[in-house]
Every structure is written in C-alpha cells, then in structure tokens.
C-alpha positions as semicolon CSV with decimal commas, in nm:
position;residue;x (nm);y (nm);z (nm)
1;X;15,021;1,323;13,718
2;X;14,935;1,304;14,087
3;X;14,574;1,209;14,154
4;X;14,397;1,262;14,483
5;X;14,151;0,978;14,524
6;X;13,797;1,080;14,624
7;X;13,636;0,756;14,740
8;X;13,277;0,878;14,733
9;X;13,286;0,950;14,359
10;X;13,522;0,701;14,206
11;X;13,343;0,364;14,257
12;X;13,044;0,471;14,045
13;X;13,266;0,591;13,763
14;X;13,486;0,283;13,779
15;X;13,186;0,053;13,767
16;X;13,047;0,250;13,474
17;X;13,378;0,225;13,290
18;X;13,402;-0,148;13,359
19;X;13,047;-0,200;13,232
20;X;13,131;-0,013;12,912
21;X;13,444;-0,223;12,863
22;X;13,254;-0,555;12,870
23;X;13,261;-0,752;12,547
24;X;12,956;-0,762;12,319
25;X;12,878;-1,070;12,114
26;X;12,628;-0,948;11,852
27;X;12,623;-0,660;11,607
28;X;12,288;-0,547;11,749
29;X;12,433;-0,516;12,099
30;X;12,734;-0,336;11,952
31;X;12,512;-0,082;11,775
32;X;12,301;-0,029;12,087
33;X;12,615;0,032;12,290
34;X;12,750;0,293;12,048
35;X;12,409;0,457;12,022
36;X;12,388;0,486;12,401
37;X;12,737;0,633;12,423
38;X;12,645;0,893;12,162
39;X;12,326;1,005;12,333
40;X;12,506;0,998;12,669
41;X;12,758;1,254;12,534
42;X;13,047;1,006;12,571
43;X;13,183;1,072;12,224
44;X;13,542;0,985;12,301
45;X;13,440;0,650;12,447
46;X;13,203;0,598;12,154
47;X;13,480;0,662;11,906
48;X;13,731;0,432;12,078
49;X;13,474;0,158;12,126
50;X;13,337;0,214;11,778
51;X;13,676;0,162;11,619
52;X;13,698;-0,176;11,789
53;X;13,337;-0,282;11,726
54;X;13,333;-0,179;11,360
55;X;13,636;-0,403;11,310
56;X;13,462;-0,682;11,505
57;X;13,143;-0,646;11,297
58;X;13,265;-0,518;10,959
59;X;12,939;-0,601;10,779
60;X;12,711;-0,411;11,016
61;X;12,603;-0,082;10,861
62;X;12,432;0,016;11,186
63;X;12,751;-0,028;11,391
64;X;12,951;0,174;11,139
65;X;12,687;0,447;11,131
66;X;12,696;0,498;11,508
67;X;13,075;0,486;11,493
68;X;13,062;0,776;11,244
69;X;12,831;0,977;11,468
70;X;13,063;0,941;11,766
71;X;13,362;1,018;11,543
72;X;13,202;1,340;11,416
73;X;13,151;1,460;11,775
74;X;13,506;1,367;11,873
75;X;13,677;1,650;11,681
76;X;13,713;1,431;11,372
77;X;13,471;1,595;11,132
78;X;13,674;1,534;10,815
79;X;13,735;1,168;10,897
80;X;13,367;1,117;10,982
81;X;13,252;1,266;10,650
82;X;13,507;1,061;10,457
83;X;13,394;0,737;10,624
84;X;13,026;0,816;10,569
85;X;13,082;0,907;10,204
86;X;13,243;0,568;10,147
87;X;12,937;0,408;10,305
88;X;12,700;0,601;10,076
89;X;12,900;0,491;9,771
90;X;12,926;0,125;9,867
91;X;12,571;0,100;10,009
92;X;12,367;0,370;9,832
93;X;12,034;0,205;9,913
94;X;12,095;0,177;10,287
95;X;11,936;0,442;10,506
96;X;12,219;0,386;10,755
97;X;12,467;0,521;10,498
98;X;12,271;0,843;10,447
99;X;12,191;0,872;10,817
100;X;12,565;0,861;10,890
101;X;12,651;1,104;10,610
102;X;12,381;1,354;10,709
103;X;12,499;1,346;11,071
104;X;12,866;1,390;10,978
105;X;12,800;1,673;10,731
106;X;12,572;1,846;10,981
107;X;12,866;1,876;11,221
108;X;13,120;1,983;10,958
109;X;13,232;2,346;10,972
110;X;13,223;2,412;10,596
111;X;12,994;2,144;10,451
112;X;12,693;2,171;10,680
113;X;12,445;2,271;10,409
114;X;12,508;1,942;10,227
115;X;12,346;1,761;10,519
116;X;12,003;1,885;10,405
117;X;12,003;1,666;10,094
118;X;12,163;1,370;10,275
119;X;11,904;1,377;10,554
120;X;11,623;1,398;10,299
121;X;11,763;1,091;10,124
122;X;11,786;0,899;10,453
123;X;11,426;0,989;10,536
124;X;11,302;0,879;10,194
125;X;11,459;0,536;10,246
126;X;11,316;0,486;10,598
127;X;11,046;0,745;10,672
128;X;10,926;0,582;10,995
129;X;11,260;0,515;11,165
130;X;11,353;0,719;11,470
131;X;11,708;0,762;11,339
132;X;11,607;0,921;11,007
133;X;11,337;1,138;11,167
134;X;11,579;1,252;11,436
135;X;11,864;1,332;11,198
136;X;11,635;1,527;10,966
137;X;11,514;1,734;11,261
138;X;11,871;1,789;11,381
139;X;11,982;1,899;11,035
140;X;11,696;2,146;11,000
141;X;11,773;2,283;11,346
142;X;12,145;2,331;11,289
143;X;12,113;2,465;10,934
144;X;11,915;2,774;11,035
145;X;11,573;2,617;10,982
146;X;11,464;2,592;11,345
147;X;11,096;2,668;11,281
148;X;11,086;2,401;11,011
149;X;11,246;2,157;11,255
150;X;10,973;2,218;11,514
151;X;10,697;2,170;11,254
152;X;10,866;1,857;11,120
153;X;10,894;1,706;11,468
154;X;10,530;1,776;11,547
155;X;10,426;1,611;11,219
156;X;10,636;1,298;11,270
157;X;10,658;1,229;11,643
158;X;10,339;1,025;11,627
159;X;10,529;0,761;11,430
160;X;10,743;0,682;11,735
161;X;10,595;0,459;12,005
162;X;10,903;0,397;12,217
163;X;10,909;0,656;12,503
164;X;11,289;0,688;12,489
165;X;11,278;0,764;12,116
166;X;11,001;1,020;12,161
167;X;11,195;1,186;12,442
168;X;11,508;1,221;12,229
169;X;11,308;1,384;11,951
170;X;11,146;1,623;12,199
171;X;11,495;1,722;12,317
172;X;11,572;1,825;11,958
173;X;11,246;2,021;11,957
174;X;11,356;2,198;12,276
175;X;11,685;2,291;12,110
176;X;11,507;2,417;11,800
177;X;11,274;2,631;12,010
178;X;11,554;2,798;12,202
179;X;11,609;3,144;12,049
180;X;11,942;3,261;11,910
181;X;12,023;3,592;11,747
182;X;11,997;3,961;11,832
183;X;11,654;3,952;11,996
184;X;11,534;3,757;12,295
185;X;11,197;3,581;12,271
186;X;11,098;3,487;12,625
187;X;10,800;3,286;12,502
188;X;11,036;3,062;12,305
189;X;11,269;3,023;12,603
190;X;10,973;2,915;12,815
191;X;10,855;2,675;12,543
192;X;11,205;2,531;12,506
193;X;11,242;2,466;12,878
194;X;10,892;2,317;12,890
195;X;10,992;2,074;12,613
196;X;11,298;1,962;12,812
197;X;11,068;1,898;13,108
198;X;10,829;1,701;12,887
199;X;11,116;1,485;12,764
200;X;11,212;1,407;13,124
201;X;10,855;1,314;13,211
202;X;10,839;1,073;12,917
203;X;11,182;0,925;12,986
204;X;11,343;1,019;13,320
205;X;11,662;0,843;13,206
206;X;11,713;1,070;12,905
207;X;12,055;1,224;12,967
208;X;12,018;1,515;12,724
209;X;11,687;1,627;12,874
210;X;11,874;1,688;13,199
211;X;12,208;1,800;13,056
212;X;12,097;2,043;12,784
213;X;11,830;2,203;12,998
214;X;12,093;2,253;13,268
215;X;12,341;2,388;13,014
216;X;12,099;2,654;12,888
217;X;12,003;2,748;13,242
218;X;12,373;2,806;13,304
219;X;12,397;3,038;13,003
220;X;12,102;3,224;13,158
221;X;12,294;3,255;13,487
222;X;12,035;3,043;13,666
223;X;12,306;2,845;13,838
224;X;12,114;2,695;14,129
225;X;11,858;2,539;13,895
226;X;12,119;2,424;13,645
227;X;12,331;2,270;13,920
228;X;12,048;2,034;14,021
229;X;11,983;1,923;13,664
230;X;12,348;1,880;13,574
231;X;12,423;1,683;13,888
232;X;12,152;1,439;13,779
233;X;12,293;1,430;13,425
234;X;12,639;1,347;13,561
235;X;12,489;1,061;13,762
236;X;12,314;0,925;13,451
237;X;12,622;0,961;13,230
238;X;12,937;0,956;13,444
239;X;13,170;0,967;13,141
240;X;12,997;1,240;12,938
241;X;13,272;1,501;12,934
242;X;13,056;1,787;12,803
243;X;12,818;1,723;13,090
244;X;13,098;1,745;13,345
245;X;13,222;2,073;13,193
246;X;12,874;2,223;13,221
247;X;12,850;2,090;13,576
248;X;13,176;2,264;13,670
249;X;13,047;2,591;13,523
250;X;12,728;2,559;13,727
251;X;12,928;2,499;14,044
252;X;13,143;2,806;13,969
253;X;12,832;3,021;13,939
254;X;12,670;2,919;14,267
255;X;12,630;3,204;14,513
256;X;12,575;2,997;14,826
257;X;12,916;2,826;14,818
258;X;13,253;2,974;14,903
259;X;13,535;2,974;14,648
260;X;13,704;2,697;14,849
261;X;13,388;2,483;14,849
262;X;13,346;2,526;14,474
263;X;13,705;2,434;14,405
264;X;13,683;2,127;14,629
265;X;13,368;1,999;14,456
266;X;13,509;2,057;14,108
267;X;13,842;1,893;14,191
268;X;13,665;1,593;14,344
269;X;13,474;1,542;14,022
270;X;13,791;1,588;13,814
271;X;13,980;1,333;14,021
272;X;13,699;1,081;13,984
273;X;13,704;1,122;13,606
274;X;14,081;1,086;13,597
275;X;14,059;0,762;13,793
276;X;13,827;0,622;13,526
277;X;14,017;0,756;13,222
278;X;14,364;0,866;13,331
279;X;14,507;0,883;12,978
280;X;14,216;1,048;12,799
281;X;14,354;1,344;12,605
282;X;14,008;1,492;12,560
283;X;13,948;1,474;12,934
284;X;14,290;1,617;13,016
285;X;14,225;1,906;12,779
286;X;13,897;1,992;12,950
287;X;14,061;1,964;13,291
288;X;14,338;2,200;13,180
289;X;14,079;2,458;13,073
290;X;13,897;2,423;13,404
291;X;14,215;2,460;13,607
292;X;14,294;2,769;13,403
293;X;13,956;2,922;13,491
294;X;14,029;2,843;13,856
295;X;14,368;3,021;13,821
296;X;14,552;2,703;13,926
297;X;14,862;2,777;13,719
298;X;15,078;2,490;13,843
299;X;14,804;2,236;13,775
300;X;14,748;2,377;13,428
301;X;15,114;2,321;13,344
302;X;15,111;1,973;13,497
303;X;14,813;1,864;13,288
304;X;14,942;2,030;12,972
305;X;15,279;1,857;13,009
306;X;15,097;1,527;13,042
307;X;14,901;1,592;12,721
308;X;15,224;1,672;12,534
309;X;15,383;1,348;12,660
310;X;15,086;1,124;12,587
311;X;14,987;1,270;12,250
312;X;15,243;1,512;12,107
313;X;15,075;1,509;11,764
314;X;14,716;1,521;11,890
315;X;14,466;1,802;11,846
316;X;14,473;1,841;12,224
317;X;14,851;1,898;12,214
318;X;14,790;2,154;11,940
319;X;14,558;2,346;12,171
320;X;14,814;2,327;12,453
321;X;15,069;2,502;12,232
322;X;14,814;2,763;12,122
323;X;14,715;2,838;12,481
324;X;15,080;2,865;12,580
325;X;15,171;3,119;12,314
326;X;14,857;3,316;12,398
327;X;14,957;3,323;12,764
328;X;15,304;3,439;12,663
329;X;15,142;3,731;12,483
330;X;14,935;3,823;12,789
331;X;15,241;3,809;13,014
332;X;15,438;4,037;12,778
333;X;15,203;4,331;12,837
334;X;15,210;4,646;12,625
335;X;15,586;4,701;12,632
336;X;15,768;4,366;12,601
337;X;16,146;4,351;12,608
338;X;16,357;4,193;12,334
339;X;16,395;3,863;12,518
340;X;16,019;3,825;12,573
341;X;15,950;3,912;12,209
342;X;16,206;3,659;12,086
343;X;16,058;3,382;12,304
344;X;15,707;3,466;12,185
345;X;15,797;3,473;11,816
346;X;15,985;3,145;11,847
347;X;15,677;2,982;12,001
348;X;15,467;3,105;11,708
349;X;15,717;2,991;11,446
350;X;15,757;2,651;11,613
351;X;15,380;2,609;11,603
352;X;15,358;2,710;11,237
353;X;15,640;2,466;11,153
354;X;15,458;2,164;11,299
355;X;15,432;1,895;11,028
356;X;15,056;1,861;11,074
357;X;14,781;2,089;11,200
358;X;14,444;1,943;11,298
359;X;14,284;2,285;11,260
360;X;14,431;2,502;10,988
361;X;14,260;2,805;11,140
362;X;14,491;2,764;11,441
363;X;14,788;2,778;11,206
364;X;14,626;3,094;11,072
365;X;14,590;3,224;11,427
366;X;14,964;3,179;11,478
367;X;15,037;3,362;11,153
368;X;14,804;3,645;11,260
369;X;14,969;3,669;11,602
370;X;15,311;3,677;11,435
371;X;15,187;3,946;11,196
372;X;15,088;4,172;11,485
373;X;15,426;4,113;11,646
374;X;15,639;4,200;11,340
375;X;15,439;4,444;11,128
376;X;15,567;4,758;11,303
377;X;15,913;4,623;11,387
378;X;16,170;4,805;11,167
379;X;16,409;4,513;11,212
380;X;16,170;4,281;11,026
381;X;16,244;4,247;10,657
382;X;15,993;4,271;10,375
383;X;16,030;3,905;10,278
384;X;15,929;3,792;10,628
385;X;15,626;4,021;10,624
386;X;15,527;3,881;10,284
387;X;15,559;3,524;10,410
388;X;15,344;3,594;10,715
389;X;15,075;3,780;10,519
390;X;15,058;3,490;10,271
391;X;15,019;3,249;10,564
392;X;14,734;3,454;10,708
393;X;14,557;3,467;10,372
394;X;14,585;3,090;10,333
395;X;14,489;2,973;10,679
396;X;14,339;3,241;10,907
397;X;13,983;3,251;10,775
398;X;13,824;3,427;11,074
399;X;13,934;3,792;11,078
400;X;13,930;3,927;10,721
401;X;13,984;4,284;10,841
402;X;14,326;4,180;10,974
403;X;14,418;3,924;10,711
404;X;14,322;4,115;10,398
405;X;14,301;4,482;10,494
406;X;14,582;4,479;10,751
407;X;14,794;4,244;10,543
408;X;14,763;4,452;10,226
409;X;14,845;4,773;10,413
410;X;15,155;4,617;10,571
411;X;15,278;4,493;10,232
412;X;15,220;4,836;10,079
413;X;15,404;5,019;10,357
414;X;15,686;4,776;10,427
415;X;15,756;4,604;10,094
416;X;15,746;4,662;9,718
417;X;15,509;4,371;9,655
418;X;15,232;4,601;9,530
419;X;15,062;4,355;9,295
420;X;15,035;4,090;9,564
421;X;14,911;4,353;9,809
422;X;14,650;4,464;9,552
423;X;14,533;4,105;9,502
424;X;14,500;4,047;9,876
425;X;14,296;4,366;9,916
426;X;14,068;4,273;9,625
427;X;14,024;3,921;9,764
428;X;13,929;4,088;10,091
429;X;13,632;4,264;9,928
430;X;13,483;3,923;9,853
431;X;13,581;3,773;10,189
432;X;13,434;4,067;10,379
433;X;13,089;4,002;10,233
434;X;13,120;3,628;10,302
435;X;13,210;3,696;10,665
436;X;12,910;3,919;10,730
437;X;12,680;3,683;10,538
438;X;12,794;3,397;10,762
439;X;12,667;3,600;11,060
440;X;12,347;3,718;10,893
441;X;12,113;3,582;11,157
442;X;12,271;3,798;11,426
443;X;12,158;4,122;11,259
444;X;11,814;4,229;11,371
445;X;11,727;4,446;11,071
446;X;11,830;4,474;10,708
447;X;11,978;4,812;10,796
448;X;12,201;4,658;11,063
449;X;12,318;4,396;10,815
450;X;12,394;4,653;10,543
451;X;12,582;4,869;10,791
452;X;12,800;4,571;10,888
453;X;12,869;4,487;10,522
454;X;12,964;4,848;10,450
455;X;13,187;4,866;10,757
456;X;13,381;4,553;10,664
457;X;13,396;4,627;10,291
458;X;13,512;4,985;10,347
459;X;13,828;4,851;10,513
460;X;13,914;4,654;10,202
461;X;13,868;4,951;9,968
462;X;14,077;5,162;10,206
463;X;14,355;4,901;10,195
464;X;14,334;4,888;9,816
465;X;14,359;5,265;9,793
466;X;14,654;5,267;10,030
467;X;14,835;5,016;9,811
468;X;14,797;5,253;9,515
469;X;14,903;5,551;9,728
470;X;15,227;5,384;9,835
471;X;15,289;5,284;9,474
472;X;15,253;5,650;9,371
473;X;14,929;5,605;9,176
474;X;14,731;5,891;9,331
475;X;14,445;5,875;9,081
476;X;14,354;5,514;9,168
477;X;14,430;5,581;9,533
478;X;14,176;5,865;9,547
479;X;13,912;5,653;9,376
480;X;13,941;5,362;9,619
481;X;13,994;5,569;9,934
482;X;13,688;5,777;9,849
483;X;13,488;5,461;9,788
484;X;13,587;5,345;10,135
485;X;13,481;5,679;10,286
486;X;13,145;5,664;10,110
487;X;13,077;5,332;10,286
488;X;13,193;5,445;10,631
489;X;13,255;5,806;10,737
490;X;13,392;5,707;11,079
491;X;13,700;5,499;10,994
492;X;13,999;5,648;11,173
493;X;14,240;5,474;10,934
494;X;14,058;5,582;10,618
495;X;14,035;5,942;10,737
496;X;14,409;5,943;10,800
497;X;14,479;5,792;10,459
498;X;14,259;6,050;10,287
499;X;14,442;6,325;10,474
500;X;14,774;6,184;10,356
501;X;14,643;6,160;9,999
502;X;14,532;6,522;9,982
503;X;14,846;6,638;10,154
504;X;15,044;6,463;9,879
505;X;14,826;6,637;9,621
506;X;14,898;6,974;9,792
507;X;14,530;7,018;9,875
508;X;14,597;7,119;10,236
509;X;14,242;7,237;10,305
510;X;14,103;6,892;10,231
511;X;14,386;6,721;10,414
512;X;14,316;6,932;10,723
513;X;13,944;6,853;10,699
514;X;14,005;6,478;10,706
515;X;14,267;6,496;10,980
516;X;14,026;6,696;11,197
517;X;13,750;6,442;11,141
518;X;13,989;6,158;11,218
519;X;14,116;6,329;11,534
520;X;13,760;6,331;11,668
521;X;13,714;5,954;11,630
522;X;13,737;5,771;11,963
523;X;14,018;5,519;11,989
524;X;14,183;5,343;12,284
525;X;14,530;5,383;12,132
526;X;14,728;5,654;11,956
527;X;14,535;5,842;11,690
528;X;14,759;5,905;11,384
529;X;14,534;6,190;11,272
530;X;14,626;6,399;11,577
531;X;14,998;6,395;11,498
532;X;14,931;6,440;11,125
533;X;14,718;6,745;11,199
534;X;14,995;6,898;11,410
535;X;15,255;6,825;11,143
536;X;15,034;6,981;10,875
537;X;14,982;7,291;11,088
538;X;15,358;7,337;11,123
539;X;15,406;7,281;10,750
540;X;15,147;7,544;10,663
541;X;15,247;7,799;10,927
542;X;15,621;7,744;10,935
543;X;15,628;7,673;11,311
544;X;15,415;7,523;11,592
545;X;15,338;7,871;11,727
546;X;14,965;7,912;11,786
547;X;14,888;7,543;11,751
548;X;14,755;7,504;12,106
549;X;14,501;7,779;12,055
550;X;14,405;7,636;11,717
551;X;14,359;7,292;11,875
552;X;14,154;7,432;12,165
553;X;13,908;7,587;11,920
554;X;13,880;7,254;11,737
555;X;13,813;7,075;12,065
556;X;13,546;7,324;12,162
557;X;13,378;7,277;11,826
558;X;13,405;6,898;11,856
559;X;13,267;6,908;12,210
560;X;12,963;7,105;12,102
561;X;12,901;6,870;11,810
562;X;12,946;6,562;12,028
563;X;12,705;6,693;12,287
564;X;12,447;6,767;12,020
565;X;12,494;6,420;11,870
566;X;12,483;6,242;12,208
567;X;12,165;6,417;12,320
568;X;12,002;6,367;11,979
569;X;12,020;5,991;12,042
570;X;11,753;6,017;12,313
571;X;11,473;5,780;12,218
572;X;11,153;5,959;12,113
573;X;10,942;5,662;12,222
574;X;11,144;5,514;12,506
575;X;11,045;5,163;12,613
576;X;11,006;5,070;12,981
577;X;11,304;4,882;13,119
578;X;11,216;4,527;13,219
579;X;11,177;4,505;13,596
580;X;11,434;4,316;13,801
581;X;11,526;4,229;14,155
582;X;11,894;4,139;14,174
583;X;12,134;4,080;14,459
584;X;12,418;4,320;14,532
585;X;12,776;4,236;14,627
586;X;12,658;4,243;14,989
587;X;12,376;3,999;14,910
588;X;12,097;4,255;14,945
589;X;11,813;4,258;14,690
590;X;11,779;4,570;14,474
591;X;11,471;4,619;14,257
592;X;11,439;4,853;13,962
593;X;11,088;4,942;14,075
594;X;11,225;5,082;14,401
595;X;11,428;5,337;14,201
596;X;11,135;5,482;14,007
597;X;11,131;5,860;14,017
598;X;11,511;5,883;13,990
599;X;11,750;5,885;13,694
600;X;11,915;5,542;13,683
601;X;12,233;5,448;13,498
602;X;12,289;5,073;13,449
603;X;12,617;4,949;13,303
604;X;12,632;4,585;13,188
605;X;12,985;4,450;13,226
606;X;13,212;4,164;13,327
607;X;13,570;4,123;13,443
608;X;13,612;3,901;13,137
609;X;13,537;4,199;12,909
610;X;13,851;4,399;12,826
611;X;13,661;4,702;12,698
612;X;13,444;4,705;13,010
613;X;13,749;4,699;13,235
614;X;13,912;4,975;13,031
615;X;13,632;5,223;13,100
616;X;13,591;5,139;13,470
617;X;13,821;5,417;13,602
618;X;13,593;5,674;13,438
619;X;13,285;5,489;13,558
620;X;13,422;5,508;13,912
621;X;13,460;5,885;13,866
622;X;13,098;5,902;13,752
623;X;12,991;5,707;14,060
624;X;13,189;5,944;14,285
625;X;13,022;6,247;14,124
626;X;12,668;6,119;14,186
627;X;12,698;5,891;14,490
628;X;12,536;6,147;14,721
629;X;12,288;6,281;14,466
630;X;11,930;6,186;14,566
631;X;11,806;6,215;14,207
632;X;12,062;5,984;14,041
633;X;12,151;5,616;14,090
634;X;12,461;5,461;13,934
635;X;12,444;5,081;13,906
636;X;12,619;4,799;13,725
637;X;12,501;4,447;13,641
638;X;12,786;4,199;13,632
639;X;12,751;3,881;13,428
640;X;13,078;3,702;13,502
641;X;13,021;3,324;13,501
642;X;13,192;3,297;13,839
643;X;13,055;3,578;14,061
644;X;13,302;3,502;14,340
645;X;13,583;3,670;14,143
646;X;13,408;4,011;14,141
647;X;13,452;4,126;14,502
648;X;13,830;4,061;14,510
649;X;13,863;4,235;14,173
650;X;13,674;4,540;14,303
651;X;13,892;4,555;14,615
652;X;14,210;4,522;14,412
653;X;14,118;4,821;14,195
654;X;13,965;5,022;14,483
655;X;13,627;5,055;14,311
656;X;13,312;5,099;14,518
657;X;13,036;5,154;14,260
658;X;12,727;4,938;14,306
659;X;12,739;4,589;14,154
660;X;12,435;4,368;14,103
661;X;12,470;4,006;13,991
662;X;12,299;3,884;13,678
663;X;12,049;3,601;13,729
664;X;11,954;3,562;13,363
665;X;11,834;3,920;13,326
666;X;12,102;3,998;13,066
667;X;11,967;3,726;12,838
668;X;11,608;3,828;12,899
669;X;11,676;4,181;12,779
670;X;11,902;4,058;12,495
671;X;12,213;4,254;12,592
672;X;12,472;4,096;12,364
673;X;12,743;4,362;12,341
674;X;12,963;4,457;12,634
675;X;12,984;4,712;12,772
676;X;12,628;4,837;12,726
677;X;12,486;5,120;12,936
678;X;12,121;5,215;12,988
679;X;12,009;5,560;13,099
680;X;11,664;5,524;13,254
681;X;11,439;5,824;13,306
682;X;11,224;5,895;13,610
683;X;10,936;5,696;13,460
684;X;11,150;5,382;13,427
685;X;11,204;5,409;13,050
686;X;11,528;5,348;12,857
687;X;11,584;5,699;12,724
688;X;11,944;5,644;12,610
689;X;12,131;5,323;12,529
690;X;12,508;5,336;12,477
691;X;12,662;5,024;12,326
692;X;13,038;4,979;12,346
693;X;13,338;5,149;12,503
694;X;13,331;5,525;12,559
695;X;13,652;5,725;12,530
696;X;13,497;6,030;12,698
697;X;13,267;5,840;12,933
698;X;13,257;6,084;13,225
699;X;13,167;6,382;13,010
700;X;12,920;6,212;12,775
701;X;12,746;6,009;13,047
702;X;12,706;6,327;13,250
703;X;12,537;6,498;12,955
704;X;12,283;6,216;12,933
705;X;12,217;6,211;13,307
706;X;12,166;6,586;13,330
707;X;11,939;6,585;13,025
708;X;11,718;6,328;13,197
709;X;11,729;6,519;13,522
710;X;11,608;6,821;13,327
711;X;11,905;7,051;13,387
712;X;12,197;7,156;13,168
713;X;12,547;7,022;13,228
714;X;12,857;7,226;13,166
C-alpha cells in the first residue's frame, strides 16, 4: 500500500511505538504496561504484547489477567473467556482469576450475565483493590444495572487514594449516568458530562475522560466540542484505534471546515497511524471503513486487498468479504440482470463455504442475503431453499421475522417439507419473544413492549397457519391465521393469507373483507391484496367490468376513514416543543421561537435513512404547496454525521425545502426513529407526531396542517 508521509504527525507516533516495544524486565512492569495499554484503548497492542509478556512471565496472574482484558476487547471474546476460566480453575483463590473472568464475560455477547457472579467473587477476595471495585462497577453498568453501578461507585470510591485510580472509576460512573433507552434525561446527560470533567480534573492524563466524553459529544452532534477533547485524547494515546475513529467522526462533523480540509486532516492522521503499524489488520479495517465513508472507492479496495493478503483467515478479512457482497447488492439495484445475480450469489456461497467463521452471525447474514435472492426465483429448486432456510435458522440469530416466519413461508410455498416448515415456525414463536425481551429497555411503557411482542409473535403464527394452508389443512390454518390476526390487525401478509383461506373455503364475503383491509395497508412495494381483490371481483362477477367504479368507492371509503383516524391522533394535551436555534444550509440561525403563531412542520431525517429519502419527493411537493403561505412553515432537521454531504445531495435531487442542521437537539428530544415528523400548532405545541414512512404523505400531512390552521382540507 502506498503511504504518504506526514512529517508533523509521524514522529510522535513512531516514538510512542518504540517506547511500547521496549523490553520489560519484571512481571510488575509487564502488568503495568498491559494495564496502561488497556486503559489507553490500545487493545490490539495490548493483546500482541500480552501474548509475549504472558509467555515471558508465565507465573504472573496479574500479567495474564491484563492479557485477558486486552484480548476480550480485541474481538476475541471466546478466547478471553476460555483463558480466564482456566485461570479460575487453576487459581480459584486468586482475585486476579475472577477479575479476568468477570471482565471477559462482561464483554461476551451471550454470557454477559455470568459476569455478575464472577465480579462479586473477585470483590469478595479483594474488596479494597481498584481492579475489583472497577470491574464490579463496569459489570453492573453493562448488565443493565446502571443505577446500582453509580451507587456502588459512590460507596466505594473512598477506598481509593491514588488520583489515577479514582479518575478511572469516575469515568465508569460517567458512563453509568449517561442515559440510554427510549427517553432522554437531560439531567443525567449533564451529570454524566460533569463526571467526565471531574475525572479530568483529578487526573488530566486519563485518556478515557477525554476520549469517552468526546465520543458522546459526537453522538450528540456537538462536533466542535468533541473535536477538542478527542484531539487531546489522540495526543495522550496515539495508538488507541477507537479514539482515532471517534476523532475522524468529529472532524467529519465540523461545520467550519471544507470537505477538502476534513479529508486532508483525516488522511494525515491515517497515514501517521499506518507508519507506526503498517501491518495492523485492525487498523486497516478501520481505515477501510473510514475511506468508505469518505467515498474513496479506490482506496477502500486498496486497503481491503491488503487485508486479504496479510490475513486471509482473519476476522478483518471476513468483514472485507461481507462488505464486498453487500456493496454488490447495492450496485445491483432493484432489477439486476442474470450476470449480476450470478456474481452476487457466488460471493455469498463462497463466504458461506469458508472453513472457519469468526462470527457465525455473519455466516447467517450471508444465508439470509442468499435467501432473499433465491426465494422468489422459479429456477431455484426446493432442496436449495431448504438448505438456505436451515442455514438461516442455525446461524442468523438477529432477524427472527425473516429467519423463522419468512423461512417457514418459503418452505411451505416452494417445497413439500411441511413438517420442517412447521417446526421452524413454532421455533420462531419462542425466538420472537426472546428477541423483544433482549430489547426490553428500549420500550418506554409496558404497552409498547406488549405491542412489540404481539407484532413479532403474530408473524410466527401467520407463518404456521400458512404452512397448514399450503398442506391443505384448512382447519389448523384458520386457527393459526386467526391467532395471528388477533395479535396484529395491520399485517399486510396475514390479511392476504386470511383472504386466501376464506377464498379457498368459498366464503367470498370474508375473503373480500380481508383483501380490502389488506389493500389499505401502506407498503413501499407491491401489495398482494390489491391484485387478489381484483381477481376475486372477476371471479365473482365473471368479468372485470365495473371494477374501477367498485375500487373508486372503496378508495373514497378508505380516504374518509384514514382522515378520521389521522385527525383523531391529535394530542389532547399537546406538550410544548423544546426551543431550538439551529443553522440552515446557508449558515443562518433559525429559532423555533421566531415561528410562534404559525403552523410548523418539522421532519427529522438523514441521507443515511432509506425511508426518509423515499418520502422526500412527496415532502418536496408539500414544501412547494406551502412555501408562500404566511401561516405555515415547512422545515427539516438533518442529523447526518457529516453535514457537508447534505447540500450536494439536495442539489442532485433538485430539492429546495428548508434544512436545519442538528446540534444535539435530536438527542435532547429523544427522536430515535427516522423519519419522524412533528406538527406544531400556533402556540408552539406538538399537536401531531408521525413516526415512520408515510405512503400518502402529501395528503395526510396536508390534513394535519389544515386542521391546525383551523380550516378544512379537501
């Protein structure tokens, strides 16, 4: 790979790398070195150095413990747990063994809860040690016990006298205070950021107090502040790769630098890192991702090729192959030709056939991608569909609605493997609940949680019913399809299946009822209920004559019902919208307060959001309708991480609606779904809130606007 040398940056990194490479002559120095690398976010260096030092000092439990911690943060969770478990068996009375095991389990995707007991054991063996206090706090924080972590830290921090140790514990407190979930607690955000500042006052050399504060400021779109903190963190830890990634994101978000200036600064930092660690696969992987975000296609390929040469069996190489088949899919578009499809499917099959997968979920991702590619292809045989569905069920583990519901439906429609399809659908009922339970903290109310469980579970019962339908067992099919409907009345697929069921039972009135309901469900693609309704009409009337008039009446009825439903969603006790002053594309400040007395529409969106982009043509029409109306203001708030991409995107699509740039406002008001649109009345209150894509945006948004204006829309 060609490297452009940036003299101003490289000497510091080279000196840092040389210092790290110096030999250590005692186990204590070895442990201190690995500990520093861990807290400096240099996990790759800590792992490589730890492998050498643990061999040099095989009897040092402390050295091995810090080796495990660096290993667990270096994408080696299974190996870290295995090593720590051996330590706990061979040295069950050593707090270092349990400290290592608690840390490794805490970072493991599926065994995290086990870290609670391990950290308690470590603490019981050494209740006054910084390491055991810190790991217990970290475990509580990561295992959904953040409030307990804060209390625990406050009760135990007095035991620590060393300022650097106290600072590291306060960083954990700051992390525990930071709010996650469906609601935004500004008081906790303020308290979290204050704790980071306290840690820096106690120990100005604490890397994480600079880095993590900067990272969270970046997620809040406060790029100028985060840039300053992250630049300091990079100086303190020149080889901390996570820090550099956050630093690049902060640079990308700056509004006072041109795109060329941002690229130059990022590339200078990348080149300096490469000079220090030219063959680091972890570094090369991060650089590839950054080049991709900068749209530097040639450099992405150059770096990816280097990863494949240096470590063809590495986890980084695995990600290269995943990213490549995903890009192939993007390039294919909606109507790929046979050659493109063949190349894409070969890439997926080659990935699946690799002798080893570091992440089985990525193997599952390839199976899922292959499933989508072949499930509707009449040239694909039933045996191949069965093989792919089995692969999804074994490895995918992320999207149960596709794996279990979609897989069972495909088997029922395309094969005769009804018993296997039934088993997959029944397994999906269990997996659906597990999936929603794993996301429990993101649901604000019990009602929201139950709705999500019902939504996911209904898909599994629908799939089960469809298996029975295709098998010819209409009695069991009706039972399961009805159970699905009882859980969710708005499933387009279930409504279509119920229509098909009652059509098969010659109950055409019921079939028509479900097809009509299904036809009225919004969908970005083809709606099978619409064609089924037309086919049923012809079957019942002997010809298509009169269908257009019949359909027009249905649409009028649906329109009236939709309008009634949309306007009924107006909030009886509307809350005031939080005030803001944000900069426009032209750099001019716009305040919400200045718009009081007018009806204001605010759409939260990003170029990154496919559903947002999909509705933008209709949003542009809405803007055109009201752009000269003195009573109505149409605005958007864009939260793209790199705001410099927005203006070119707007020009490319010939959009001229108003765009304001997020400065952390989106997080403050806890907008988590995109697109989301607020309709603010003349008193500055959120009278309507629409979450998600709108198929009939122009019409339904107009209804809301005119209702707030106080007039009636046609």
